[in-house]
Coordinates of N, CA and C in Angstrom, one line a residue:
M284 N -46.9 -62.1 -10.9 CA -46.0 -62.3 -11.8 C -45.3 -61.5 -12.9
R285 N -46.8 -61.2 -13.6 CA -46.6 -60.5 -15.0 C -46.2 -59.0 -14.8
I286 N -46.3 -58.4 -13.7 CA -46.0 -57.0 -13.5 C -44.4 -57.0 -12.8
S287 N -43.8 -58.3 -12.3 CA -42.8 -58.2 -11.6 C -41.8 -58.8 -13.2
T288 N -42.0 -59.5 -14.3 CA -41.5 -59.6 -15.5 C -41.4 -58.6 -16.1
T289 N -42.5 -57.3 -16.4 CA -42.8 -56.1 -17.0 C -41.4 -55.3 -16.5
A290 N -41.3 -55.5 -15.0 CA -40.7 -54.5 -14.3 C -38.9 -55.1 -14.7
I291 N -38.6 -56.4 -14.7 CA -37.8 -56.4 -14.9 C -37.1 -56.5 -16.1
L292 N -38.2 -56.7 -17.3 CA -37.7 -56.6 -18.7 C -37.2 -54.8 -18.6
A293 N -38.2 -54.2 -18.1 CA -38.0 -52.7 -18.4 C -36.9 -52.2 -17.7
T294 N -36.1 -52.3 -16.8 CA -35.1 -52.6 -16.0 C -34.0 -52.7 -16.8
G295 N -33.8 -53.9 -17.4 CA -32.8 -54.0 -18.1 C -32.6 -53.7 -19.6
L296 N -33.7 -53.0 -20.2 CA -34.0 -52.1 -21.6 C -33.2 -50.9 -21.3
L297 N -33.6 -50.4 -19.9 CA -33.4 -49.3 -19.6 C -31.5 -49.3 -19.2
A298 N -31.3 -50.1 -18.8 CA -29.7 -50.6 -18.6 C -29.3 -50.3 -20.0
L299 N -29.6 -50.9 -20.7 CA -28.9 -51.6 -22.0 C -29.2 -50.0 -23.0
L300 N -30.0 -49.3 -22.9 CA -30.5 -48.0 -23.8 C -28.9 -47.1 -24.0
P301 N -28.0 -47.1 -22.9 CA -27.0 -46.2 -23.0 C -26.0 -46.8 -24.2
A302 N -26.2 -47.8 -24.5 CA -25.5 -48.1 -25.4 C -26.0 -48.0 -26.9
C303 N -27.2 -47.6 -27.0 CA -27.8 -47.3 -28.5 C -27.5 -45.8 -28.9
S304 N -26.5 -45.1 -27.9 CA -26.4 -43.6 -27.7 C -25.8 -43.3 -29.2
S305 N -25.7 -42.6 -29.7 CA -24.9 -42.0 -30.8 C -24.2 -40.7 -30.9
G306 N -23.8 -40.7 -29.0 CA -23.0 -39.3 -29.1 C -23.8 -38.5 -28.7
L307 N -24.8 -38.5 -28.1 CA -26.3 -37.1 -27.6 C -25.8 -36.7 -26.3
I308 N -25.8 -37.9 -25.7 CA -25.9 -37.6 -24.2 C -23.9 -38.0 -23.4
A309 N -23.5 -38.6 -24.2 CA -22.0 -39.3 -24.0 C -21.3 -38.9 -25.2
N310 N -21.4 -37.8 -25.3 CA -20.2 -37.4 -26.2 C -18.7 -37.3 -26.1
R311 N -17.9 -38.2 -26.2 CA -16.6 -38.2 -25.9 C -15.7 -38.1 -27.6
D312 N -14.5 -37.2 -26.8 CA -13.7 -36.8 -28.0 C -12.7 -38.1 -27.8
S313 N -13.1 -39.4 -29.0 CA -11.5 -40.0 -29.2 C -10.9 -39.8 -29.8
P314 N -9.6 -40.0 -29.7 CA -8.6 -40.3 -30.9 C -8.8 -40.9 -32.5
D315 N -8.2 -40.0 -33.0 CA -8.3 -40.8 -34.9 C -7.3 -42.0 -34.8
E316 N -7.9 -42.9 -35.0 CA -6.9 -44.4 -35.1 C -6.3 -44.4 -36.1
F317 N -6.2 -43.7 -37.2 CA -5.6 -43.8 -38.5 C -4.5 -42.5 -38.6
A318 N -4.4 -41.6 -37.5 CA -3.1 -40.4 -37.0 C -2.3 -41.4 -36.0
V319 N -2.3 -42.4 -35.7 CA -1.4 -42.9 -35.0 C -0.3 -43.6 -35.4
Q320 N 0.9 -43.4 -34.8 CA 1.8 -44.0 -35.5 C 2.9 -44.9 -34.3
R321 N 3.7 -45.8 -34.9 CA 4.4 -46.7 -34.0 C 5.3 -45.6 -33.2
Q322 N 5.9 -45.9 -32.3 CA 7.0 -45.0 -31.9 C 8.2 -46.0 -32.0
A323 N 9.5 -45.8 -32.7 CA 10.7 -46.2 -32.9 C 11.3 -47.4 -31.6
P324 N 11.6 -48.2 -31.2 CA 12.4 -49.1 -30.3 C 13.1 -48.3 -29.6
L325 N 13.7 -48.5 -28.3 CA 14.7 -47.8 -28.0 C 15.9 -48.6 -28.1
V326 N 17.1 -48.2 -28.3 CA 18.5 -48.5 -28.7 C 19.4 -48.1 -27.8
V327 N 20.1 -48.9 -27.0 CA 21.7 -48.3 -26.9 C 22.5 -48.0 -28.0
P328 N 23.0 -46.8 -27.5 CA 24.0 -46.4 -28.9 C 25.3 -46.6 -28.2
P329 N 26.1 -46.9 -29.7 CA 27.4 -48.0 -29.3 C 28.6 -46.6 -28.6
D330 N 28.3 -45.5 -28.6 CA 29.2 -44.5 -28.0 C 28.3 -43.7 -26.9
F331 N 29.0 -43.6 -26.1 CA 28.0 -43.2 -24.5 C 28.9 -41.7 -24.8
A332 N 29.6 -40.9 -25.8 CA 29.7 -39.6 -25.2 C 29.1 -38.7 -26.2
L333 N 27.5 -39.1 -26.7 CA 26.9 -38.5 -27.8 C 26.6 -37.2 -26.7
V334 N 26.2 -36.3 -27.7 CA 25.8 -34.6 -26.9 C 24.0 -34.9 -26.7
P335 N 23.5 -34.4 -25.9 CA 22.1 -34.8 -26.1 C 21.6 -33.5 -27.2
P336 N 20.3 -34.1 -27.5 CA 19.7 -33.3 -28.6 C 19.2 -31.7 -27.8
A337 N 19.1 -31.0 -29.3 CA 18.5 -29.9 -28.7 C 17.1 -29.8 -28.3
P338 N 16.7 -28.7 -27.8 CA 15.0 -28.9 -26.9 C 14.5 -28.2 -28.6
G339 N 13.6 -29.5 -28.8 CA 12.4 -29.3 -30.0 C 13.1 -29.9 -31.3
A340 N 14.1 -30.2 -31.3 CA 14.5 -30.6 -32.2 C 14.0 -32.1 -32.8
P341 N 13.8 -32.4 -33.9 CA 13.4 -33.8 -34.4 C 14.3 -34.8 -34.2
R342 N 13.7 -36.2 -34.0 CA 14.5 -37.3 -33.9 C 15.2 -37.5 -35.4
P343 N 16.7 -38.0 -34.8 CA 17.3 -38.1 -36.2 C 17.1 -39.2 -37.0
S344 N 16.6 -40.4 -35.9 CA 16.4 -41.8 -36.5 C 14.8 -42.3 -37.0
D345 N 13.7 -41.0 -36.3 CA 12.5 -40.7 -36.8 C 12.2 -40.5 -38.0
S346 N 11.3 -41.1 -38.6 CA 11.1 -40.9 -39.7 C 9.0 -40.8 -39.9
S347 N 8.4 -39.9 -40.5 CA 7.0 -39.8 -40.2 C 6.1 -41.0 -40.8
A348 N 5.4 -41.3 -40.9 CA 4.3 -42.3 -40.9 C 4.6 -42.4 -42.8
S349 N 4.1 -41.5 -43.4 CA 3.8 -41.4 -44.6 C 5.2 -41.4 -45.5
Q350 N 6.6 -41.0 -44.7 CA 7.6 -41.2 -45.5 C 8.2 -42.6 -45.3
Q351 N 7.9 -43.2 -44.4 CA 8.1 -44.6 -44.3 C 7.0 -45.7 -45.2
A352 N 5.7 -45.0 -45.6 CA 4.9 -45.7 -46.6 C 5.3 -45.6 -48.0
L353 N 5.8 -44.4 -48.6 CA 6.8 -44.1 -50.0 C 7.9 -44.8 -49.7
D354 N 8.7 -45.0 -48.7 CA 10.2 -46.1 -48.9 C 9.5 -47.3 -49.0
A355 N 8.2 -47.6 -48.3 CA 7.9 -49.4 -48.5 C 7.7 -49.3 -49.9
L356 N 7.1 -48.3 -50.5 CA 6.4 -48.5 -51.5 C 7.2 -48.4 -53.0
F357 N 8.0 -47.5 -52.5 CA 8.9 -46.9 -53.8 C 10.6 -47.2 -52.7
P358 N 11.1 -48.2 -52.9 CA 12.3 -47.6 -52.2 C 13.5 -47.4 -53.0
P359 N 14.2 -46.6 -52.4 CA 15.2 -46.0 -52.9 C 16.1 -47.2 -53.7
Q360 N 16.3 -46.9 -55.1 CA 17.2 -47.6 -56.0 C 18.4 -46.8 -56.0
S361 N 19.6 -47.2 -56.6 CA 20.8 -47.0 -57.8 C 20.6 -46.8 -58.7
R362 N 21.2 -45.7 -59.3 CA 20.7 -45.8 -61.1 C 22.3 -46.4 -61.6
S363 N 22.3 -47.4 -62.9 CA 23.4 -48.1 -63.3 C 24.0 -46.9 -64.1
A364 N 25.4 -47.5 -64.2 CA 26.4 -45.9 -64.8 C 25.7 -45.9 -66.3
V365 N 24.7 -46.8 -67.1 CA 24.1 -46.3 -68.6 C 23.1 -45.5 -68.0
E366 N 22.2 -45.1 -67.0 CA 21.3 -44.6 -66.7 C 21.8 -43.1 -66.5
T367 N 22.8 -43.2 -65.9 CA 23.7 -41.7 -65.2 C 24.4 -41.1 -65.9
N368 N 25.1 -42.0 -66.9 CA 25.8 -41.5 -68.3 C 24.8 -40.6 -68.7
T369 N 23.5 -41.1 -69.2 CA 22.6 -40.4 -70.1 C 21.9 -39.7 -69.7
L370 N 21.7 -39.6 -68.6 CA 21.1 -38.0 -67.7 C 22.3 -37.2 -67.5
N371 N 23.1 -37.4 -67.3 CA 24.2 -36.2 -67.6 C 24.2 -35.6 -68.7
R372 N 24.2 -36.7 -69.7 CA 24.8 -35.8 -71.3 C 23.2 -35.4 -71.6
A373 N 22.1 -35.4 -71.1 CA 20.9 -35.0 -71.3 C 20.9 -33.3 -71.1
G374 N 21.4 -32.9 -69.9 CA 21.4 -32.5 -69.2 C 20.3 -31.7 -68.7
T375 N 19.7 -30.7 -68.5 CA 18.6 -29.9 -67.6 C 17.6 -29.4 -68.5
A376 N 16.5 -29.3 -68.8 CA 15.4 -28.5 -69.6 C 15.3 -27.0 -68.7
E377 N 15.1 -26.2 -70.0 CA 15.0 -24.9 -69.7 C 13.7 -24.8 -68.9
V378 N 13.5 -23.8 -67.9 CA 12.2 -23.4 -67.2 C 11.0 -23.2 -68.0
S379 N 11.4 -22.4 -69.4 CA 10.2 -21.8 -70.0 C 9.8 -23.1 -70.8
I380 N 10.3 -24.3 -70.7 CA 10.1 -25.3 -72.1 C 8.7 -25.2 -72.4
R381 N 7.7 -25.6 -71.8 CA 6.0 -25.4 -72.1 C 6.0 -24.3 -72.5
S382 N 6.1 -22.9 -72.3 CA 5.6 -21.9 -72.4 C 6.0 -21.7 -73.9
T383 N 7.3 -22.3 -74.2 CA 8.4 -22.0 -75.7 C 7.6 -22.9 -76.6
V384 N 6.9 -24.1 -76.0 CA 6.5 -24.7 -77.0 C 5.0 -24.4 -77.8
G385 N 4.3 -23.9 -76.9 CA 2.9 -23.6 -77.3 C 3.1 -21.8 -77.4
D386 N 4.0 -21.8 -77.7 CA 4.2 -20.3 -78.6 C 4.2 -20.4 -80.1
P387 N 2.9 -19.3 -80.6 CA 3.0 -19.5 -81.9 C 3.9 -19.0 -82.6
G388 N 4.8 -18.2 -82.6 CA 5.5 -18.2 -83.0 C 6.9 -19.4 -83.4
T389 N 6.5 -20.7 -82.4 CA 7.6 -21.7 -82.4 C 7.5 -22.3 -83.4
Y390 N 8.7 -22.6 -84.5 CA 8.4 -23.3 -85.6 C 8.0 -24.7 -85.4
T391 N 7.4 -25.7 -86.1 CA 7.3 -27.0 -86.5 C 7.6 -27.4 -87.4
V392 N 7.8 -28.9 -87.7 CA 7.8 -29.9 -88.4 C 7.1 -29.9 -89.2
N393 N 6.5 -30.0 -90.3 CA 5.1 -30.3 -91.2 C 5.7 -31.5 -91.7
K394 N 4.6 -32.5 -90.8 CA 4.8 -33.8 -91.4 C 4.1 -34.5 -92.6
G395 N 3.4 -33.3 -93.1 CA 2.6 -33.5 -94.7 C 1.2 -34.2 -94.5
T396 N 0.6 -34.6 -95.6 CA -0.5 -35.1 -95.7 C -0.7 -36.0 -95.3
T397 N 0.1 -37.3 -95.4 CA -0.5 -38.2 -94.8 C -0.7 -38.6 -93.2
T398 N 0.2 -37.6 -92.4 CA -0.2 -37.5 -91.2 C -1.4 -37.0 -90.7
R399 N -1.6 -35.4 -91.6 CA -3.1 -35.2 -91.6 C -4.2 -36.1 -91.9
T400 N -3.9 -36.8 -93.1 CA -4.9 -38.0 -93.0 C -5.4 -38.7 -92.3
I401 N -4.4 -39.4 -91.3 CA -4.5 -40.4 -90.2 C -5.5 -39.7 -88.9
L402 N -4.9 -38.8 -88.9 CA -5.8 -37.9 -87.7 C -6.9 -37.4 -88.0
A403 N -7.5 -37.2 -89.3 CA -8.8 -36.8 -89.7 C -9.4 -37.9 -90.1
A404 N -9.3 -39.0 -90.2 CA -9.4 -40.1 -90.4 C -11.0 -40.5 -89.6
P405 N -12.7 -40.5 -89.9 CA -13.0 -41.3 -88.9 C -12.9 -42.5 -88.3
E406 N -13.5 -42.8 -87.3 CA -13.5 -43.9 -86.6 C -14.5 -44.7 -87.3
G407 N -13.6 -45.9 -87.1 CA -14.5 -47.2 -88.0 C -14.4 -48.6 -87.5
D408 N -14.8 -49.9 -87.7 CA -14.4 -51.0 -86.5 C -13.3 -51.7 -87.6
G409 N -12.7 -51.2 -88.7 CA -11.6 -51.9 -89.2 C -12.1 -52.5 -90.1
Q410 N -13.6 -52.6 -90.8 CA -13.7 -53.4 -91.7 C -13.5 -53.0 -93.0
A411 N -13.3 -52.3 -93.7 CA -13.2 -51.3 -94.6 C -11.8 -51.3 -94.8
A412 N -10.8 -51.1 -93.9 CA -9.3 -51.4 -93.6 C -8.6 -52.1 -95.1
R413 N -7.7 -51.4 -95.5 CA -6.6 -52.8 -96.7 C -5.6 -51.6 -96.7
A414 N -4.7 -52.8 -97.1 CA -3.0 -52.2 -97.2 C -2.7 -51.8 -98.6
V415 N -2.0 -50.9 -99.0 CA -2.0 -50.8 -100.2 C -0.1 -50.7 -100.0
I416 N 0.1 -51.3 -101.3 CA 1.9 -51.9 -100.9 C 2.3 -50.9 -102.2

């Protein structure tokens, strides 16, 4: 009785052993579940005189998953008339504006000693602060 119980238990453990493998024996290439995207549903076009698409051309109504995510997070919004007018009046910045600002020959406005004093002040907890009128 003891031998048959041991044999049944050993056979059961041997049958379950392949489930514990981490890809050593049964190494399978599985698809990346995060790279799968849903296909757009099929629709009947209203015009049956459409020309067939060119071979290899992307589908016109299909967008990538990343573009769909961006559209969901940041929906396209139209600008108001005031915002459009402001942007038109502002124009475009020069391409080299960052280099021009960082150039030592660029003239800057001297804000005076007050600004320098504020920037050079030591950090504190505010207990010694006082207002002078």
